[in-house]
Amino acid sequence: MDTPYREPPVSTGTPLIEMRGIERTYVMGDNLVHALRGVDLTIAAGSSIAIMGTSGSGKSTMMNIMGCLDQPTGGSYLLNGKDVARLSRTQLADVRGRMIGFVFQSFNLLSRTSALENVEMPLMYQGIPGRERHRRALGALEAVNLADRADHHSSQLSGGQQQRVAIARALVGEAPIIMADEPTGNLDTRTSFEVMAILQGLVDQGKTIILVTHEADIAAYASRVVTLRDGLIIDDRTQTPVKAEVAA
Ligand code: ADP
Ligand code: MG
């Protein structure tokens, strides 16, 4: 029997993610693909970090492991002090649901469904009753300045608005971590700034933002940039983030 795992509260500045010697090897027929070859990474709560690197360097593999969607084949991963590298699938899903909200390049919204219903979706899976779902989903839409679009179908929204709905969906479960894989990959420059302004605002409220990007302009909004190459971290620097200003 799996015992449900309850993690302690997250406090700003303490290590939220601690990876030591993380390896991920895929078996492809007779070949082994070493996607991660010993990654050490500690991420403090309340920070923003951009993961960069060329295609095939291991960014998505690392994001999947950090996001508890996949498990390493070697090394240890402490998420908020708890070793998640060896949890069962159910326990992992449970931790993921409470700790992490995901944002994807392609938004992943249901098209003939209102913004509000899209944001409510994760709460439905948690069995939260209708009124409570509505209230919380509306609050999350307010946080991304889209409360006035709650009834619009996603197909009636611009790309930037759709990504903001997706951010609201990532926020609604009140997870402390937001992970975004190329969140601005399908957006033009101006709209990318809007999305980055929202993500920066979340850091100011204590969220931890981890984003994968191959664009230096986008990484500039993070307080730390980690670069991968061939499954290893080759560069790790902190910086003063560029402030994302939204033109009035
Ligand atoms: P990135 O996101 O930086 O482009 P990935 O993490 O997707 O890199 O891939 C890293 C390496 O692992 C690549 O060589 C890729 O081909 C390989 N890889 C990724 N996923 C799988 C998989 N499911 N099976 C086999 N090889 C994989
Ligand atoms: Mg990738």
mmCIF file of C-alpha atoms and ligand atoms in Angstrom:
data_model
loop_
_atom_site.group_PDB
_atom_site.id
_atom_site.type_symbol
_atom_site.label_atom_id
_atom_site.label_comp_id
_atom_site.label_asym_id
_atom_site.label_seq_id
_atom_site.Cartn_x
_atom_site.Cartn_y
_atom_site.Cartn_z
ATOM 1 C CA MET A 1 0.000 0.000 0.000
ATOM 2 C CA ASP A 2 1.189 3.494 -0.821
ATOM 3 C CA THR A 3 1.186 5.857 2.086
ATOM 4 C CA PRO A 4 0.130 9.330 0.973
ATOM 5 C CA TYR A 5 3.004 11.705 1.227
ATOM 6 C CA ARG A 6 2.521 15.176 2.713
ATOM 7 C CA GLU A 7 5.399 17.560 2.276
ATOM 8 C CA PRO A 8 6.208 20.360 4.735
ATOM 9 C CA PRO A 9 5.323 23.954 3.795
ATOM 10 C CA VAL A 10 7.692 25.709 1.400
ATOM 11 C CA SER A 11 9.603 28.715 2.734
ATOM 12 C CA THR A 12 11.288 31.291 0.496
ATOM 13 C CA GLY A 13 15.060 30.976 0.143
ATOM 14 C CA THR A 14 15.361 27.364 1.300
ATOM 15 C CA PRO A 15 16.338 24.711 -1.281
ATOM 16 C CA LEU A 16 13.197 23.531 -3.009
ATOM 17 C CA ILE A 17 14.899 21.337 -5.589
ATOM 18 C CA GLU A 18 18.114 19.439 -4.896
ATOM 19 C CA MET A 19 19.430 17.173 -7.633
ATOM 20 C CA ARG A 20 22.642 15.218 -7.109
ATOM 21 C CA GLY A 21 24.319 13.202 -9.838
ATOM 22 C CA ILE A 22 21.084 12.883 -11.798
ATOM 23 C CA GLU A 23 21.359 10.474 -14.714
ATOM 24 C CA ARG A 24 18.765 9.450 -17.256
ATOM 25 C CA THR A 25 19.613 6.742 -19.720
ATOM 26 C CA TYR A 26 17.124 5.660 -22.367
ATOM 27 C CA VAL A 27 17.299 2.213 -23.892
ATOM 28 C CA MET A 28 16.798 2.313 -27.662
ATOM 29 C CA GLY A 29 17.020 -1.213 -29.020
ATOM 30 C CA ASP A 30 20.640 -2.210 -28.489
ATOM 31 C CA ASN A 31 21.725 1.354 -27.785
ATOM 32 C CA LEU A 32 21.810 3.425 -24.633
ATOM 33 C CA VAL A 33 21.128 7.156 -24.910
ATOM 34 C CA HIS A 34 22.666 9.082 -22.021
ATOM 35 C CA ALA A 35 20.327 12.077 -21.936
ATOM 36 C CA LEU A 36 21.553 13.270 -18.511
ATOM 37 C CA ARG A 37 24.994 12.267 -17.320
ATOM 38 C CA GLY A 38 25.276 13.483 -13.733
ATOM 39 C CA VAL A 39 23.472 16.749 -13.113
ATOM 40 C CA ASP A 40 23.850 18.607 -9.817
ATOM 41 C CA LEU A 41 21.391 21.436 -9.334
ATOM 42 C CA THR A 42 19.932 23.205 -6.317
ATOM 43 C CA ILE A 43 17.084 25.681 -6.775
ATOM 44 C CA ALA A 44 15.988 28.007 -3.988
ATOM 45 C CA ALA A 45 12.314 28.613 -3.302
ATOM 46 C CA GLY A 46 11.097 31.922 -4.685
ATOM 47 C CA SER A 47 13.595 32.155 -7.541
ATOM 48 C CA SER A 48 13.293 32.128 -11.312
ATOM 49 C CA ILE A 49 15.565 29.953 -13.394
ATOM 50 C CA ALA A 50 15.936 29.522 -17.133
ATOM 51 C CA ILE A 51 17.333 26.280 -18.536
ATOM 52 C CA MET A 52 19.051 26.734 -21.872
ATOM 53 C CA GLY A 53 20.905 24.518 -24.320
ATOM 54 C CA THR A 54 20.787 23.371 -27.909
ATOM 55 C CA SER A 55 18.299 20.795 -29.132
ATOM 56 C CA GLY A 56 19.093 17.368 -27.697
ATOM 57 C CA SER A 57 21.107 18.724 -24.755
ATOM 58 C CA GLY A 58 18.701 17.205 -22.197
ATOM 59 C CA LYS A 59 16.445 20.150 -21.262
ATOM 60 C CA SER A 60 13.119 18.349 -21.593
ATOM 61 C CA THR A 61 14.498 15.236 -19.911
ATOM 62 C CA MET A 62 15.577 17.372 -16.975
ATOM 63 C CA MET A 63 12.251 19.218 -16.863
ATOM 64 C CA ASN A 64 10.368 15.909 -16.898
ATOM 65 C CA ILE A 65 12.381 14.615 -13.966
ATOM 66 C CA MET A 66 12.116 17.887 -12.033
ATOM 67 C CA GLY A 67 8.387 17.880 -12.737
ATOM 68 C CA CYS A 68 7.939 14.315 -11.418
ATOM 69 C CA LEU A 69 6.728 13.162 -14.851
ATOM 70 C CA ASP A 70 9.701 10.837 -15.172
ATOM 71 C CA GLN A 71 12.264 9.340 -12.826
ATOM 72 C CA PRO A 72 16.060 9.345 -13.034
ATOM 73 C CA THR A 73 18.011 6.155 -13.658
ATOM 74 C CA GLY A 74 20.685 7.384 -11.255
ATOM 75 C CA GLY A 75 21.289 10.029 -8.602
ATOM 76 C CA SER A 76 19.064 11.590 -5.991
ATOM 77 C CA TYR A 77 16.322 14.175 -6.259
ATOM 78 C CA LEU A 78 14.982 15.909 -3.194
ATOM 79 C CA LEU A 79 11.849 17.970 -3.790
ATOM 80 C CA ASN A 80 11.187 20.195 -0.781
ATOM 81 C CA GLY A 81 13.396 17.902 1.300
ATOM 82 C CA LYS A 82 11.742 14.651 0.247
ATOM 83 C CA ASP A 83 13.434 11.997 -1.908
ATOM 84 C CA VAL A 84 11.106 11.605 -4.880
ATOM 85 C CA ALA A 85 13.488 9.580 -7.053
ATOM 86 C CA ARG A 86 12.087 6.350 -5.708
ATOM 87 C CA LEU A 87 8.407 7.040 -5.112
ATOM 88 C CA SER A 88 5.763 4.838 -6.707
ATOM 89 C CA ARG A 89 3.852 6.211 -9.687
ATOM 90 C CA THR A 90 0.812 7.064 -7.577
ATOM 91 C CA GLN A 91 2.868 8.835 -4.955
ATOM 92 C CA LEU A 92 4.716 10.709 -7.688
ATOM 93 C CA ALA A 93 1.453 11.845 -9.290
ATOM 94 C CA ASP A 94 0.249 12.999 -5.904
ATOM 95 C CA VAL A 95 3.381 15.061 -5.229
ATOM 96 C CA ARG A 96 3.243 16.479 -8.760
ATOM 97 C CA GLY A 97 -0.360 17.576 -8.347
ATOM 98 C CA ARG A 98 0.327 19.488 -5.178
ATOM 99 C CA MET A 99 3.790 20.895 -5.909
ATOM 100 C CA ILE A 100 3.878 21.751 -9.603
ATOM 101 C CA GLY A 101 1.833 23.619 -12.200
ATOM 102 C CA PHE A 102 2.788 23.107 -15.867
ATOM 103 C CA VAL A 103 2.747 25.508 -18.817
ATOM 104 C CA PHE A 104 3.440 24.205 -22.332
ATOM 105 C CA GLN A 105 4.566 25.795 -25.572
ATOM 106 C CA SER A 106 1.315 24.814 -27.305
ATOM 107 C CA PHE A 107 -0.947 26.024 -24.412
ATOM 108 C CA ASN A 108 -2.812 22.662 -24.332
ATOM 109 C CA LEU A 109 -6.238 24.203 -23.763
ATOM 110 C CA LEU A 110 -9.503 22.567 -24.785
ATOM 111 C CA SER A 111 -10.761 24.668 -27.706
ATOM 112 C CA ARG A 112 -14.568 24.481 -27.418
ATOM 113 C CA THR A 113 -14.379 25.111 -23.730
ATOM 114 C CA SER A 114 -14.447 28.413 -21.871
ATOM 115 C CA ALA A 115 -11.378 29.914 -20.253
ATOM 116 C CA LEU A 116 -13.010 29.398 -16.859
ATOM 117 C CA GLU A 117 -13.678 25.699 -17.491
ATOM 118 C CA ASN A 118 -10.130 25.178 -18.742
ATOM 119 C CA VAL A 119 -8.784 26.670 -15.528
ATOM 120 C CA GLU A 120 -11.187 24.597 -13.429
ATOM 121 C CA MET A 121 -9.985 21.351 -15.012
ATOM 122 C CA PRO A 122 -7.221 20.447 -12.503
ATOM 123 C CA LEU A 123 -9.642 21.077 -9.630
ATOM 124 C CA MET A 124 -12.174 18.701 -11.187
ATOM 125 C CA TYR A 125 -9.581 15.940 -11.069
ATOM 126 C CA GLN A 126 -9.082 16.761 -7.400
ATOM 127 C CA GLY A 127 -12.809 16.382 -6.787
ATOM 128 C CA ILE A 128 -13.339 19.962 -5.614
ATOM 129 C CA PRO A 129 -17.033 20.949 -5.745
ATOM 130 C CA GLY A 130 -18.433 23.292 -8.418
ATOM 131 C CA ARG A 131 -18.838 26.553 -6.528
ATOM 132 C CA GLU A 132 -15.376 26.315 -4.974
ATOM 133 C CA ARG A 133 -13.931 25.474 -8.414
ATOM 134 C CA HIS A 134 -15.583 28.529 -9.982
ATOM 135 C CA ARG A 135 -14.388 30.822 -7.231
ATOM 136 C CA ARG A 136 -10.793 29.628 -7.412
ATOM 137 C CA ALA A 137 -10.663 29.532 -11.215
ATOM 138 C CA LEU A 138 -11.973 33.094 -11.402
ATOM 139 C CA GLY A 139 -9.336 34.162 -8.877
ATOM 140 C CA ALA A 140 -6.618 32.559 -11.024
ATOM 141 C CA LEU A 141 -7.956 34.310 -14.143
ATOM 142 C CA GLU A 142 -7.891 37.594 -12.222
ATOM 143 C CA ALA A 143 -4.234 36.956 -11.379
ATOM 144 C CA VAL A 144 -3.437 36.873 -15.119
ATOM 145 C CA ASN A 145 -5.739 39.857 -15.881
ATOM 146 C CA LEU A 146 -8.264 37.784 -17.797
ATOM 147 C CA ALA A 147 -11.299 37.713 -15.526
ATOM 148 C CA ASP A 148 -13.218 39.624 -18.238
ATOM 149 C CA ARG A 149 -12.577 36.774 -20.708
ATOM 150 C CA ALA A 150 -13.745 33.948 -18.431
ATOM 151 C CA ASP A 151 -16.639 32.994 -20.744
ATOM 152 C CA HIS A 152 -14.652 33.114 -23.984
ATOM 153 C CA HIS A 153 -13.740 29.857 -25.667
ATOM 154 C CA SER A 154 -10.010 29.418 -26.099
ATOM 155 C CA SER A 155 -10.416 29.602 -29.879
ATOM 156 C CA GLN A 156 -11.755 33.157 -29.373
ATOM 157 C CA LEU A 157 -8.602 34.252 -27.561
ATOM 158 C CA SER A 158 -5.260 35.471 -28.916
ATOM 159 C CA GLY A 159 -2.151 33.335 -28.428
ATOM 160 C CA GLY A 160 -0.962 35.500 -25.559
ATOM 161 C CA GLN A 161 -4.355 35.316 -23.869
ATOM 162 C CA GLN A 162 -4.412 31.535 -24.300
ATOM 163 C CA GLN A 163 -1.026 31.240 -22.663
ATOM 164 C CA ARG A 164 -2.275 33.412 -19.791
ATOM 165 C CA VAL A 165 -5.251 31.056 -19.373
ATOM 166 C CA ALA A 166 -2.744 28.188 -19.284
ATOM 167 C CA ILE A 167 -0.798 30.029 -16.575
ATOM 168 C CA ALA A 168 -4.032 30.495 -14.609
ATOM 169 C CA ARG A 169 -4.621 26.746 -14.936
ATOM 170 C CA ALA A 170 -1.110 26.125 -13.602
ATOM 171 C CA LEU A 171 -1.831 28.475 -10.680
ATOM 172 C CA VAL A 172 -5.257 27.292 -9.646
ATOM 173 C CA GLY A 173 -4.010 24.323 -7.615
ATOM 174 C CA GLU A 174 -1.813 26.730 -5.603
ATOM 175 C CA ALA A 175 1.316 24.715 -6.293
ATOM 176 C CA PRO A 176 4.513 26.525 -5.232
ATOM 177 C CA ILE A 177 6.376 25.699 -8.464
ATOM 178 C CA ILE A 178 5.500 26.651 -12.052
ATOM 179 C CA MET A 179 7.373 24.770 -14.781
ATOM 180 C CA ALA A 180 7.193 26.035 -18.337
ATOM 181 C CA ASP A 181 8.744 24.332 -21.379
ATOM 182 C CA GLU A 182 9.252 27.006 -24.082
ATOM 183 C CA PRO A 183 6.228 29.042 -22.880
ATOM 184 C CA THR A 184 6.843 31.799 -25.436
ATOM 185 C CA GLY A 185 7.825 29.497 -28.310
ATOM 186 C CA ASN A 186 4.548 30.132 -30.181
ATOM 187 C CA LEU A 187 4.252 33.842 -29.362
ATOM 188 C CA ASP A 188 5.487 37.027 -31.002
ATOM 189 C CA THR A 189 7.957 39.267 -29.166
ATOM 190 C CA ARG A 190 5.443 41.687 -27.666
ATOM 191 C CA THR A 191 3.185 38.911 -26.427
ATOM 192 C CA SER A 192 6.194 37.047 -25.025
ATOM 193 C CA PHE A 193 6.924 40.112 -22.872
ATOM 194 C CA GLU A 194 3.362 40.043 -21.541
ATOM 195 C CA VAL A 195 3.699 36.407 -20.564
ATOM 196 C CA MET A 196 7.105 36.990 -18.974
ATOM 197 C CA ALA A 197 5.697 39.971 -17.038
ATOM 198 C CA ILE A 198 3.080 37.665 -15.553
ATOM 199 C CA LEU A 199 5.633 34.997 -14.675
ATOM 200 C CA GLN A 200 7.854 37.650 -13.037
ATOM 201 C CA GLY A 201 4.880 38.871 -11.024
ATOM 202 C CA LEU A 202 4.429 35.340 -9.706
ATOM 203 C CA VAL A 203 8.052 35.239 -8.525
ATOM 204 C CA ASP A 204 7.370 38.476 -6.610
ATOM 205 C CA GLN A 205 4.525 36.608 -4.902
ATOM 206 C CA GLY A 206 6.877 33.821 -3.818
ATOM 207 C CA LYS A 207 6.401 31.253 -6.585
ATOM 208 C CA THR A 208 9.372 29.402 -8.012
ATOM 209 C CA ILE A 209 9.510 29.569 -11.800
ATOM 210 C CA ILE A 210 11.520 27.089 -13.862
ATOM 211 C CA LEU A 211 11.456 27.625 -17.592
ATOM 212 C CA VAL A 212 13.093 25.979 -20.550
ATOM 213 C CA THR A 213 13.933 28.309 -23.402
ATOM 214 C CA HIS A 214 16.394 28.493 -26.234
ATOM 215 C CA GLU A 215 15.959 32.271 -26.518
ATOM 216 C CA ALA A 216 18.482 34.455 -24.682
ATOM 217 C CA ASP A 217 15.935 37.348 -24.692
ATOM 218 C CA ILE A 218 13.568 35.234 -22.622
ATOM 219 C CA ALA A 219 16.252 33.819 -20.309
ATOM 220 C CA ALA A 220 17.157 37.449 -19.502
ATOM 221 C CA TYR A 221 13.958 37.707 -17.399
ATOM 222 C CA ALA A 222 15.139 34.969 -15.030
ATOM 223 C CA SER A 223 17.438 35.507 -12.051
ATOM 224 C CA ARG A 224 19.525 32.500 -12.970
ATOM 225 C CA VAL A 225 20.497 30.797 -16.226
ATOM 226 C CA VAL A 226 21.679 27.197 -16.371
ATOM 227 C CA THR A 227 23.043 25.866 -19.664
ATOM 228 C CA LEU A 228 23.083 22.188 -20.582
ATOM 229 C CA ARG A 229 25.200 20.460 -23.191
ATOM 230 C CA ASP A 230 25.214 16.737 -23.882
ATOM 231 C CA GLY A 231 23.445 15.974 -20.627
ATOM 232 C CA LEU A 232 25.693 18.037 -18.367
ATOM 233 C CA ILE A 233 25.490 21.546 -16.916
ATOM 234 C CA ILE A 234 28.223 23.559 -18.602
ATOM 235 C CA ASP A 235 27.290 26.989 -17.263
ATOM 236 C CA ASP A 236 25.350 28.282 -14.255
ATOM 237 C CA ARG A 237 25.076 31.996 -13.560
ATOM 238 C CA THR A 238 22.935 34.343 -11.535
ATOM 239 C CA GLN A 239 21.969 37.699 -12.985
ATOM 240 C CA THR A 240 19.816 40.730 -12.354
ATOM 241 C CA PRO A 241 16.671 39.905 -14.327
ATOM 242 C CA VAL A 242 15.481 42.312 -16.998
ATOM 243 C CA LYS A 243 12.145 43.723 -15.872
ATOM 244 C CA ALA A 244 9.342 42.765 -18.243
ATOM 245 C CA GLU A 245 7.387 45.967 -18.802
ATOM 246 C CA VAL A 246 4.026 45.731 -20.485
ATOM 247 C CA ALA A 247 3.332 48.676 -22.775
ATOM 248 C CA ALA A 248 0.072 50.417 -21.817
HETATM 249 P P1 ADP B 1 16.169 18.863 -25.426
HETATM 250 O O1 ADP B 1 14.865 19.071 -24.726
HETATM 251 O O2 ADP B 1 17.279 19.688 -24.861
HETATM 252 O O3 ADP B 1 16.063 19.058 -26.901
HETATM 253 P P2 ADP B 1 15.841 16.059 -24.706
HETATM 254 O O4 ADP B 1 15.856 16.002 -23.233
HETATM 255 O O5 ADP B 1 14.529 15.999 -25.380
HETATM 256 O O6 ADP B 1 16.651 17.351 -25.194
HETATM 257 O O7 ADP B 1 16.749 14.876 -25.289
HETATM 258 C C1 ADP B 1 18.062 14.584 -24.816
HETATM 259 C C2 ADP B 1 18.576 13.327 -25.520
HETATM 260 O O8 ADP B 1 17.812 12.194 -25.106
HETATM 261 C C3 ADP B 1 18.466 13.383 -27.020
HETATM 262 O O9 ADP B 1 19.582 12.699 -27.552
HETATM 263 C C4 ADP B 1 17.187 12.638 -27.307
HETATM 264 O O10 ADP B 1 17.222 12.058 -28.585
HETATM 265 C C5 ADP B 1 17.180 11.579 -26.216
HETATM 266 N N1 ADP B 1 15.822 11.201 -25.795
HETATM 267 C C6 ADP B 1 14.880 12.015 -25.252
HETATM 268 N N2 ADP B 1 13.761 11.349 -24.955
HETATM 269 C C7 ADP B 1 13.983 10.048 -25.316
HETATM 270 C C8 ADP B 1 13.209 8.856 -25.272
HETATM 271 N N3 ADP B 1 11.974 8.833 -24.760
HETATM 272 N N4 ADP B 1 13.771 7.713 -25.751
HETATM 273 C C9 ADP B 1 15.021 7.719 -26.252
HETATM 274 N N5 ADP B 1 15.816 8.813 -26.318
HETATM 275 C C10 ADP B 1 15.315 9.962 -25.866
HETATM 276 MG MG MG B 2 12.973 19.735 -25.474
#
